[in-house]
mmCIF file of C-alpha atoms and ligand atoms in Angstrom:
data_model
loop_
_atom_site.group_PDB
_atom_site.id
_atom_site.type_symbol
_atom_site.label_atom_id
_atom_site.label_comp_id
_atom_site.label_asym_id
_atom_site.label_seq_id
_atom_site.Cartn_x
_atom_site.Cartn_y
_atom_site.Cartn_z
ATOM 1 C CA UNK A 28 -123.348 122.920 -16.118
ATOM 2 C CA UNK A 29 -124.993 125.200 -18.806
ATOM 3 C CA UNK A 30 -127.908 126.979 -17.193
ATOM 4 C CA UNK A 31 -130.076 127.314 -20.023
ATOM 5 C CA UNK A 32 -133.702 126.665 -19.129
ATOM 6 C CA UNK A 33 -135.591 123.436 -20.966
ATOM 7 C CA UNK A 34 -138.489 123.690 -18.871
ATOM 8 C CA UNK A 35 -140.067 126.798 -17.450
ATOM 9 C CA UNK A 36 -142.898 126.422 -15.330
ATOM 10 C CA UNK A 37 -145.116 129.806 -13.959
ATOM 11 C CA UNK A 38 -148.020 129.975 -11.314
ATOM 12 C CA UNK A 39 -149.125 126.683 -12.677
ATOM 13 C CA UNK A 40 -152.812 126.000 -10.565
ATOM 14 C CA UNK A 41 -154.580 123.146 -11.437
ATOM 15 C CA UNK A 42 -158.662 122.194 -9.876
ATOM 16 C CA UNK A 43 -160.177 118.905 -10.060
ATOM 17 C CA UNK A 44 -163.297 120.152 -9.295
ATOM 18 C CA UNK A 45 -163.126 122.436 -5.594
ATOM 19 C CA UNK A 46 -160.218 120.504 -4.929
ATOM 20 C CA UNK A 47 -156.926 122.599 -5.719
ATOM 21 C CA UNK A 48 -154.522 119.693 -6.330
ATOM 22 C CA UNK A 49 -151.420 122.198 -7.756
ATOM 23 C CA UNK A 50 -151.593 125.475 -5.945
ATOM 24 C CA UNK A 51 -149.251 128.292 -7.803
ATOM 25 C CA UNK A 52 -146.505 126.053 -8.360
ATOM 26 C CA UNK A 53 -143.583 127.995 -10.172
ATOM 27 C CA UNK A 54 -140.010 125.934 -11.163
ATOM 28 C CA UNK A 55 -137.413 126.071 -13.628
ATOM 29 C CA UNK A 56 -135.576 122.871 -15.285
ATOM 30 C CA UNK A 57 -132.498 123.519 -16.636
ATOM 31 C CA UNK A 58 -130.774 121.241 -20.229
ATOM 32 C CA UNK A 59 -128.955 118.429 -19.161
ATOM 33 C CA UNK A 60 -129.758 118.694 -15.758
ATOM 34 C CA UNK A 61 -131.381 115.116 -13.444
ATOM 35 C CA UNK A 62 -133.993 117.022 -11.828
ATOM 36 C CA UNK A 63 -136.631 115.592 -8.911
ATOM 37 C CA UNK A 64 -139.877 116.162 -7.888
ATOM 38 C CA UNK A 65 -140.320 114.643 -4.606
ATOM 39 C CA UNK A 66 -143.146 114.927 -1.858
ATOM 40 C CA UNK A 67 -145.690 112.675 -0.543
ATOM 41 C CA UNK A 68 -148.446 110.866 -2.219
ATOM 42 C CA UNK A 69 -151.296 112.979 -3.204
ATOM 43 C CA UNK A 70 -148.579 116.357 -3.184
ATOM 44 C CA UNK A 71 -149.149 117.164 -6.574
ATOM 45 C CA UNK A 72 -146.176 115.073 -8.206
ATOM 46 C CA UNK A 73 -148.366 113.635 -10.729
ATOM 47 C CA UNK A 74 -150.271 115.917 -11.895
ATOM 48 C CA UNK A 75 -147.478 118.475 -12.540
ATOM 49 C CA UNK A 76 -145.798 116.326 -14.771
ATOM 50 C CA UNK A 77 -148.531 115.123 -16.776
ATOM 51 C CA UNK A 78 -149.799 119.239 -17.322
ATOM 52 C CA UNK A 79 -146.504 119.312 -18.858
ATOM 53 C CA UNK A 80 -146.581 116.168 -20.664
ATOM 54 C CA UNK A 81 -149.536 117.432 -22.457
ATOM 55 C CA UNK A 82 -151.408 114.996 -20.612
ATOM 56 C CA UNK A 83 -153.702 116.641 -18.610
ATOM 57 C CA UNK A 84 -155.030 120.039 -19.076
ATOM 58 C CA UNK A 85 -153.940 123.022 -16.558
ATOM 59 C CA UNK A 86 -156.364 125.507 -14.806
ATOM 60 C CA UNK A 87 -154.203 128.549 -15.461
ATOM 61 C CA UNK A 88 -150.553 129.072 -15.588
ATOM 62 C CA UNK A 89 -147.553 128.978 -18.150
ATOM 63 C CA UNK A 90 -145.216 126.288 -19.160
ATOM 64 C CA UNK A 91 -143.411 126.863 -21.693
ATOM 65 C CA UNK A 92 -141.162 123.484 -22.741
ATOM 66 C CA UNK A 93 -138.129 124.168 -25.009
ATOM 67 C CA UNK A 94 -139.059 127.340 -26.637
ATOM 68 C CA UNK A 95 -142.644 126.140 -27.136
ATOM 69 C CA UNK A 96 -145.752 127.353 -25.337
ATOM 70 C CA UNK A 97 -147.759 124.606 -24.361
ATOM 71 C CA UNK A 98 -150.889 126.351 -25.044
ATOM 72 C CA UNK A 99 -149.541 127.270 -28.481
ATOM 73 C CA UNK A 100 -147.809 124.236 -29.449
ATOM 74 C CA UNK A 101 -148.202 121.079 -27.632
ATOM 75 C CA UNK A 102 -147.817 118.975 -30.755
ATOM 76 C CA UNK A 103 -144.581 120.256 -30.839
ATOM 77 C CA UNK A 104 -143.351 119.770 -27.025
ATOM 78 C CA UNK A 105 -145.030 116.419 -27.710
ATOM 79 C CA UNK A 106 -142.030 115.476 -30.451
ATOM 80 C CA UNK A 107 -139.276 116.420 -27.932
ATOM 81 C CA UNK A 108 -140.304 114.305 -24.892
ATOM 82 C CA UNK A 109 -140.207 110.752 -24.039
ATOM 83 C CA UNK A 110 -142.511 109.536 -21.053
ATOM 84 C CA UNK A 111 -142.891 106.368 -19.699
ATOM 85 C CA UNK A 112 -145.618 104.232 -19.617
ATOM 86 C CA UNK A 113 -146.609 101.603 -17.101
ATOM 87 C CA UNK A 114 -145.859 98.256 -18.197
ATOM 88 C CA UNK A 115 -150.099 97.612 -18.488
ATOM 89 C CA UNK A 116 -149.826 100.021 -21.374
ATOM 90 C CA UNK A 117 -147.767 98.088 -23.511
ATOM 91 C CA UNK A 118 -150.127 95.189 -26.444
ATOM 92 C CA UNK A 119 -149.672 91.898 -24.427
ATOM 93 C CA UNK A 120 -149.313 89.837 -27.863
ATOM 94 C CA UNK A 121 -146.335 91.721 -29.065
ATOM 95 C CA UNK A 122 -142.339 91.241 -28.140
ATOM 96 C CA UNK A 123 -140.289 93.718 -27.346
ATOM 97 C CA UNK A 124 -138.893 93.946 -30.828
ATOM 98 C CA UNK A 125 -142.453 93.803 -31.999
ATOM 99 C CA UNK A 126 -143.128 96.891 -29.804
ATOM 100 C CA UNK A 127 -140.047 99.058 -30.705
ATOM 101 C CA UNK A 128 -141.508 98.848 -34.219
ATOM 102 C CA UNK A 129 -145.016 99.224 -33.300
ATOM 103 C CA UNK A 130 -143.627 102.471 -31.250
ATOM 104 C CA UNK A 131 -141.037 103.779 -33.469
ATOM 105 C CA UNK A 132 -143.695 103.372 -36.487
ATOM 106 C CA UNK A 133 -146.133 105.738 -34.281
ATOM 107 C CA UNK A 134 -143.673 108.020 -33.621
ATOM 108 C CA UNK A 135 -142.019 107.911 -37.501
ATOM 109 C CA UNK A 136 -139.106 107.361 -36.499
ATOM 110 C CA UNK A 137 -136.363 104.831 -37.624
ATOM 111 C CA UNK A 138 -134.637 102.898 -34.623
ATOM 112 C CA UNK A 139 -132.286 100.602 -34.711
ATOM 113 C CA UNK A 140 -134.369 98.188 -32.227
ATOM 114 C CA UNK A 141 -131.303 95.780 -31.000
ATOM 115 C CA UNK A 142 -129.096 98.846 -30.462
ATOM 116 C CA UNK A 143 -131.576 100.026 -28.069
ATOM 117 C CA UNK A 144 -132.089 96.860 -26.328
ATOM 118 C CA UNK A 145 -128.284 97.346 -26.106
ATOM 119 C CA UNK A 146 -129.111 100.501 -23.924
ATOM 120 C CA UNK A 147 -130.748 98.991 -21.250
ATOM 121 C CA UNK A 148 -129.309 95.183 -21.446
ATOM 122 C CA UNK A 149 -132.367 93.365 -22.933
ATOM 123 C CA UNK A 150 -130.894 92.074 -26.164
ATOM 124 C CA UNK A 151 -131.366 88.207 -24.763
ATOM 125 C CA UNK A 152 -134.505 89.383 -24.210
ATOM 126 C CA UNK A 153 -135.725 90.494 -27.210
ATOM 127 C CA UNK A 154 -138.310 87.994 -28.223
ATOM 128 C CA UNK A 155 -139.511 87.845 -24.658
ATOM 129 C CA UNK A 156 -143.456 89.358 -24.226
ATOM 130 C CA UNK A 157 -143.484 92.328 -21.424
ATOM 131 C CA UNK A 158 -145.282 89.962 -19.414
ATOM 132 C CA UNK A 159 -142.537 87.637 -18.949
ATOM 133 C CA UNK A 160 -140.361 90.214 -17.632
ATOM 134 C CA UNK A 161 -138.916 90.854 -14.076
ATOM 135 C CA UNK A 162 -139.729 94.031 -12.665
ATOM 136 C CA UNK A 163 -136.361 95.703 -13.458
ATOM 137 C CA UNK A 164 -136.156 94.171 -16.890
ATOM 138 C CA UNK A 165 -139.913 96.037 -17.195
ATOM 139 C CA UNK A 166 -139.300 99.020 -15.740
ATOM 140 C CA UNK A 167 -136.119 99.150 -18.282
ATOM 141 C CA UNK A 168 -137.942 98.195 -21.265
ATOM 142 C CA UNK A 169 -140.513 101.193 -20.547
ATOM 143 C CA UNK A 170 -137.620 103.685 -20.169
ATOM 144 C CA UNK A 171 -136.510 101.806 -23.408
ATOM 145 C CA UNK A 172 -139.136 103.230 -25.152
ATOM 146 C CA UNK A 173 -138.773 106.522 -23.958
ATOM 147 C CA UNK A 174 -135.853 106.938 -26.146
ATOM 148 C CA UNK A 175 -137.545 106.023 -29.182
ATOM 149 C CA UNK A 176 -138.336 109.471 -29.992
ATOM 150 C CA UNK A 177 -135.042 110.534 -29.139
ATOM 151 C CA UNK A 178 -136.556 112.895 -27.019
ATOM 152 C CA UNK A 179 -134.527 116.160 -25.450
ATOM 153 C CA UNK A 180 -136.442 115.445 -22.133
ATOM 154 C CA UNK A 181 -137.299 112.193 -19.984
ATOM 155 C CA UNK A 182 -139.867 111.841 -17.751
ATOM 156 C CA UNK A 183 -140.037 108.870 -15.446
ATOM 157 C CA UNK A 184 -142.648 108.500 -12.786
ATOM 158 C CA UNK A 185 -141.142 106.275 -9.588
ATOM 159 C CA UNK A 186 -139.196 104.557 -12.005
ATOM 160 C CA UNK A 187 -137.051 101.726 -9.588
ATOM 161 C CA UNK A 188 -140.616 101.509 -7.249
ATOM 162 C CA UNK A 189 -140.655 97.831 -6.030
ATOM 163 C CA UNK A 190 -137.419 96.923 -7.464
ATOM 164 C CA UNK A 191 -134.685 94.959 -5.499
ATOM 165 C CA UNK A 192 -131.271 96.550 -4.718
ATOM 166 C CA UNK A 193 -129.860 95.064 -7.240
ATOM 167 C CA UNK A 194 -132.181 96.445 -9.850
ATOM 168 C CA UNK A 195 -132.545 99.821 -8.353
ATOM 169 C CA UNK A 196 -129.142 100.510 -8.824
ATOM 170 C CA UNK A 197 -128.724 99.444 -12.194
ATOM 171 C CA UNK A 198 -131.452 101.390 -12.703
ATOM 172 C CA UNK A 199 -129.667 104.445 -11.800
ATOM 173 C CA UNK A 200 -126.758 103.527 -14.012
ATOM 174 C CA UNK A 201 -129.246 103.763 -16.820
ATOM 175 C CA UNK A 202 -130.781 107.171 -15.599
ATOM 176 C CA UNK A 203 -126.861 108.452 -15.627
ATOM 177 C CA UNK A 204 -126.483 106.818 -19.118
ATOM 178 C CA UNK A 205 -129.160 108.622 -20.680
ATOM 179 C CA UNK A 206 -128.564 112.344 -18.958
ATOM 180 C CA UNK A 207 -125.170 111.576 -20.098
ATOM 181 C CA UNK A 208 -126.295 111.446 -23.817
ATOM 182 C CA UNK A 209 -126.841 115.215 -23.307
ATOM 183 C CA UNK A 210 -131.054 114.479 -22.206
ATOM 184 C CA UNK A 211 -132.617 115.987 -19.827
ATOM 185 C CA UNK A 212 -134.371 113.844 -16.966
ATOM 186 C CA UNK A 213 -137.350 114.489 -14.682
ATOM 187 C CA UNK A 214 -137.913 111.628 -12.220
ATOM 188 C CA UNK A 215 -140.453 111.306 -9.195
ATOM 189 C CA UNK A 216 -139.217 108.874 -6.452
ATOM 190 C CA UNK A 217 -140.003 108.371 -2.997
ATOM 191 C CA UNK A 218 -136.290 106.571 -2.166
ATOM 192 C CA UNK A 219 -134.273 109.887 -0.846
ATOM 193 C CA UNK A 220 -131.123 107.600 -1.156
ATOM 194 C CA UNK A 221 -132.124 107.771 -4.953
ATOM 195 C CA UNK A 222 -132.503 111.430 -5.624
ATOM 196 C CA UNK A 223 -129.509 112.275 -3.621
ATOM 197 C CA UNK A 224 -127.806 109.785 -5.845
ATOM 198 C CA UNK A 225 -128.964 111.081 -9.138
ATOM 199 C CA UNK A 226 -130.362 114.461 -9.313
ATOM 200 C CA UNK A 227 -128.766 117.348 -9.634
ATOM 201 C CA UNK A 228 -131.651 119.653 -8.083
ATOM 202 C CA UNK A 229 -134.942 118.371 -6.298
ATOM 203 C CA UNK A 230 -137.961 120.111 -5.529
ATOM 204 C CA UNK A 231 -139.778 119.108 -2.714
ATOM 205 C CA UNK A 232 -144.073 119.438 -3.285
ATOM 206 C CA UNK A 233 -146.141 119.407 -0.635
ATOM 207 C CA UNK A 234 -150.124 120.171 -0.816
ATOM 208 C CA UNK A 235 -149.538 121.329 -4.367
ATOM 209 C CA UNK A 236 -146.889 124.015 -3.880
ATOM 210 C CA UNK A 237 -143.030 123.728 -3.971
ATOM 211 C CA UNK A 238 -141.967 124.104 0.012
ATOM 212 C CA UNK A 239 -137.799 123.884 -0.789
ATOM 213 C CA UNK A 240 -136.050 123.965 -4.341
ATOM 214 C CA UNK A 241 -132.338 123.410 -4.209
ATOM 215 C CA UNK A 242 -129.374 120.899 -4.754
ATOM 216 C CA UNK A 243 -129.711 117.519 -2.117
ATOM 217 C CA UNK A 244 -126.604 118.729 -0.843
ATOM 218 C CA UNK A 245 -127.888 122.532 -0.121
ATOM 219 C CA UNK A 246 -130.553 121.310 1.414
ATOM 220 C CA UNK A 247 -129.189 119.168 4.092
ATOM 221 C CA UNK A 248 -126.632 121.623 4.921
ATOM 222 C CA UNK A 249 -129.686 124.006 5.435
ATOM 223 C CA UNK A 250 -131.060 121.231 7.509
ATOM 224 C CA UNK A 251 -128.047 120.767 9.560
ATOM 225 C CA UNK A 252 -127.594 124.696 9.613
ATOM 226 C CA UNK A 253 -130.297 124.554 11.953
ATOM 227 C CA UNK A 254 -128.962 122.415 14.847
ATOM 228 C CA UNK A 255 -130.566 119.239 13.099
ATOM 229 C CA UNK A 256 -128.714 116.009 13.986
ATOM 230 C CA UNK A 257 -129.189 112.723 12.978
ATOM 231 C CA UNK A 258 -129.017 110.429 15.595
ATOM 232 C CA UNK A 259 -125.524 109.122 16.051
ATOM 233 C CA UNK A 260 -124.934 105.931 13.530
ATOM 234 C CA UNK A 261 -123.150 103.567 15.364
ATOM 235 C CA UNK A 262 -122.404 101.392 12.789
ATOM 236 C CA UNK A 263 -120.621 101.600 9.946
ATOM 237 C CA UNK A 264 -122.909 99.327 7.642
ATOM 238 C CA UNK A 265 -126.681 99.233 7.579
ATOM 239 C CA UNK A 266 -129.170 96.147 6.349
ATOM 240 C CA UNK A 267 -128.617 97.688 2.533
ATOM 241 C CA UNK A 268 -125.207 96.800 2.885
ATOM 242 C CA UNK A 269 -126.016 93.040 4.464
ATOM 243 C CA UNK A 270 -127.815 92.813 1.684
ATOM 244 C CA UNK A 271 -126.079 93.698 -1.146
ATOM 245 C CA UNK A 272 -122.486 92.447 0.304
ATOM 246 C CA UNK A 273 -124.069 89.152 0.712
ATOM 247 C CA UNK A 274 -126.630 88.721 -2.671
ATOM 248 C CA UNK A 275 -124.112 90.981 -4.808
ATOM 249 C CA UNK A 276 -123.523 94.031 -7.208
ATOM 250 C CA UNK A 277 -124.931 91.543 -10.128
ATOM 251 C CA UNK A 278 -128.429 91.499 -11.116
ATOM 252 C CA UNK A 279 -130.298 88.276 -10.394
ATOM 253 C CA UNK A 280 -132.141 88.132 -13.743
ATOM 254 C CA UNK A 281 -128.769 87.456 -14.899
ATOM 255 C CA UNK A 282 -127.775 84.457 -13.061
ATOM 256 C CA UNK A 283 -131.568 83.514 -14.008
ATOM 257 C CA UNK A 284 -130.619 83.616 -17.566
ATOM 258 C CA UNK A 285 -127.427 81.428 -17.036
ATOM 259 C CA UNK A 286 -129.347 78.872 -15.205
HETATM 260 P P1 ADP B 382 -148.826 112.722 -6.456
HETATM 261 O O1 ADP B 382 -148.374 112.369 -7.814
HETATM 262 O O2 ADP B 382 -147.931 113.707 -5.774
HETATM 263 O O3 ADP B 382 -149.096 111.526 -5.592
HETATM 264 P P2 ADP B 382 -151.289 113.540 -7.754
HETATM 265 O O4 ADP B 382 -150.912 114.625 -8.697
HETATM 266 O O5 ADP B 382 -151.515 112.186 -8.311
HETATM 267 O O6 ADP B 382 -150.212 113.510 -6.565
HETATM 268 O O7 ADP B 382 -152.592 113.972 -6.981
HETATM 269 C C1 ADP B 382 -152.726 115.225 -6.331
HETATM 270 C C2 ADP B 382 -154.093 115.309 -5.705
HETATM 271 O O8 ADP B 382 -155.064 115.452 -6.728
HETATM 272 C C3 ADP B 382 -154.492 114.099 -4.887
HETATM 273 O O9 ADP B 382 -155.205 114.539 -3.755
HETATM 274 C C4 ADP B 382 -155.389 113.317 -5.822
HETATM 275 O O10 ADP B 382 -156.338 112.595 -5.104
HETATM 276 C C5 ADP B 382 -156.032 114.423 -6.637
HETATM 277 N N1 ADP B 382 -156.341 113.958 -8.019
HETATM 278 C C6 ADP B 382 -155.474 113.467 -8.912
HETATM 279 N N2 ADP B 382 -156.085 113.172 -10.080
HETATM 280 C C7 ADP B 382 -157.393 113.485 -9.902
HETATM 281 C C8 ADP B 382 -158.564 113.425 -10.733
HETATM 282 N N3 ADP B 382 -158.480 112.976 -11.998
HETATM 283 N N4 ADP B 382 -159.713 113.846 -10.209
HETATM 284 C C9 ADP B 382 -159.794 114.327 -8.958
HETATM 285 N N5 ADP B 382 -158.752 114.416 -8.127
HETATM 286 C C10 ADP B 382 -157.562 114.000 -8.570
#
């Protein structure tokens, strides 16, 4: 992979208040690369991502995002990102077509709205409101509009969260789809099965600061470097694999739609 850095982040610190929620946090994202910020609620996740978003303003610290300073030029690292909103955010009244125009209109940009209902299998669904969505047909209309920008760098915040197996996993077909368009992903999950699925690198945050930074597979042979043993799996299947052997690969919105 090339190594060149998209995203550099230095001694970021961030106070709400006397509460230090992001405590010298310091990480690199490299171009093209699926990187994941894991750790558990309240770590810091959040609020990392939305400092560089331009979202929410640091305490001290540099990130710079693609050659740009974000206290220079956030208007600029603003052009070259795509982050996803929650489904609440979207104009209830509008269709999805109606909301790739709205969106692509905002951000000037011409879009070829059916091709990019193409992207994440919603065509049949394009004069469907966001409302009358399943949660995986959601979740991939708001990555949907992500794109709209055609941004250099994703962000997506717990983006297969509450999702069935089914939906997770074409979910992660999507995230693959999009990296492999040459864009850069960020993603915050809590699955593990996910981010040792997709990303290349995770961090792992804990009480605002970064407490391991490597590839999923570096880190558990670190883990298991250190006598660590899982307790011996007996089987050769878990309830996933009940699950998916016995409801299927396909999603069920599909066989919804053929009904
Ligand atoms: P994560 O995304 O890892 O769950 P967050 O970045 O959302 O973590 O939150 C980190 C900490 O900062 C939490 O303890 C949270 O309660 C606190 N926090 C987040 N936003 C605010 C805010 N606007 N005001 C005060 N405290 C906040």
């Amino acid at each position: 992979m090339d190594k060149k850095k998209i995203i550099s982040v230095e001694h970021l610190v961030k106070h709400y208040g006397d509460f230090v929620a992001v405590k010298d946090l310091s990480f690199d994202v490299y171009e093209g690369e699926i990187f994941g910020l894991l750790g558990p609620n309240g770590a810091g996740k959040s609020t990392t991502l939305e400092i560089i978003e331009t979202l929410r303003e640091k305490t001290s610290g540099k990130v710079m995002v693609a050659g740009y300073d974000l206290d220079a030029q956030p208007n600029e690292i603003k052009k070259i990102i795509g982050v996803q909103l929650q489904s609440s955010g979207f104009y209830p009244g509008l269709n999805l077509l109606e909301l790739i125009d709205l969106f692509s209109g905002l951000y000037n940009r011409k879009v070829d709205p059916w091709q990019l209902l193409d992207t994440v299998n919603l065509r049949d669904k394009a004069k469907a409101k966001v409302k009358e969505l399943s949660g995986g047909q959601k979740q991939r209309f708001s990555i949907a509009t992500t794109l709209i920008n055609q941004p250099r760098i994703v962000f997506l915040d717990e983006p297969t969260t509450g999702l069935d197996p089914q939906a997770r996993r074409n979910l992660w077909d999507l995230v693959k789809g999009i990296r492999a368009q040459g864009t850069t992903v960020i993603i915050t999950t809590h699955y593990m099965d996910e981010a040792e699925y997709l990303c290349d690198r995770v961090a792992i945050v804990d009480s605002g600061t970064i407490i391991a930074l490597a590839t999923p597979d570096q880190l558990i042979d670190e883990l298991v470097a250190t006598g660590f043993e899982r307790p011996r799996e007996m089987k050769k299947a878990n309830l996933e694999d009940v699950f998916i052997h016995l409801t299927g690969h396909s999603l069920r919105e599909a066989e919804i739609k053929k009904s």
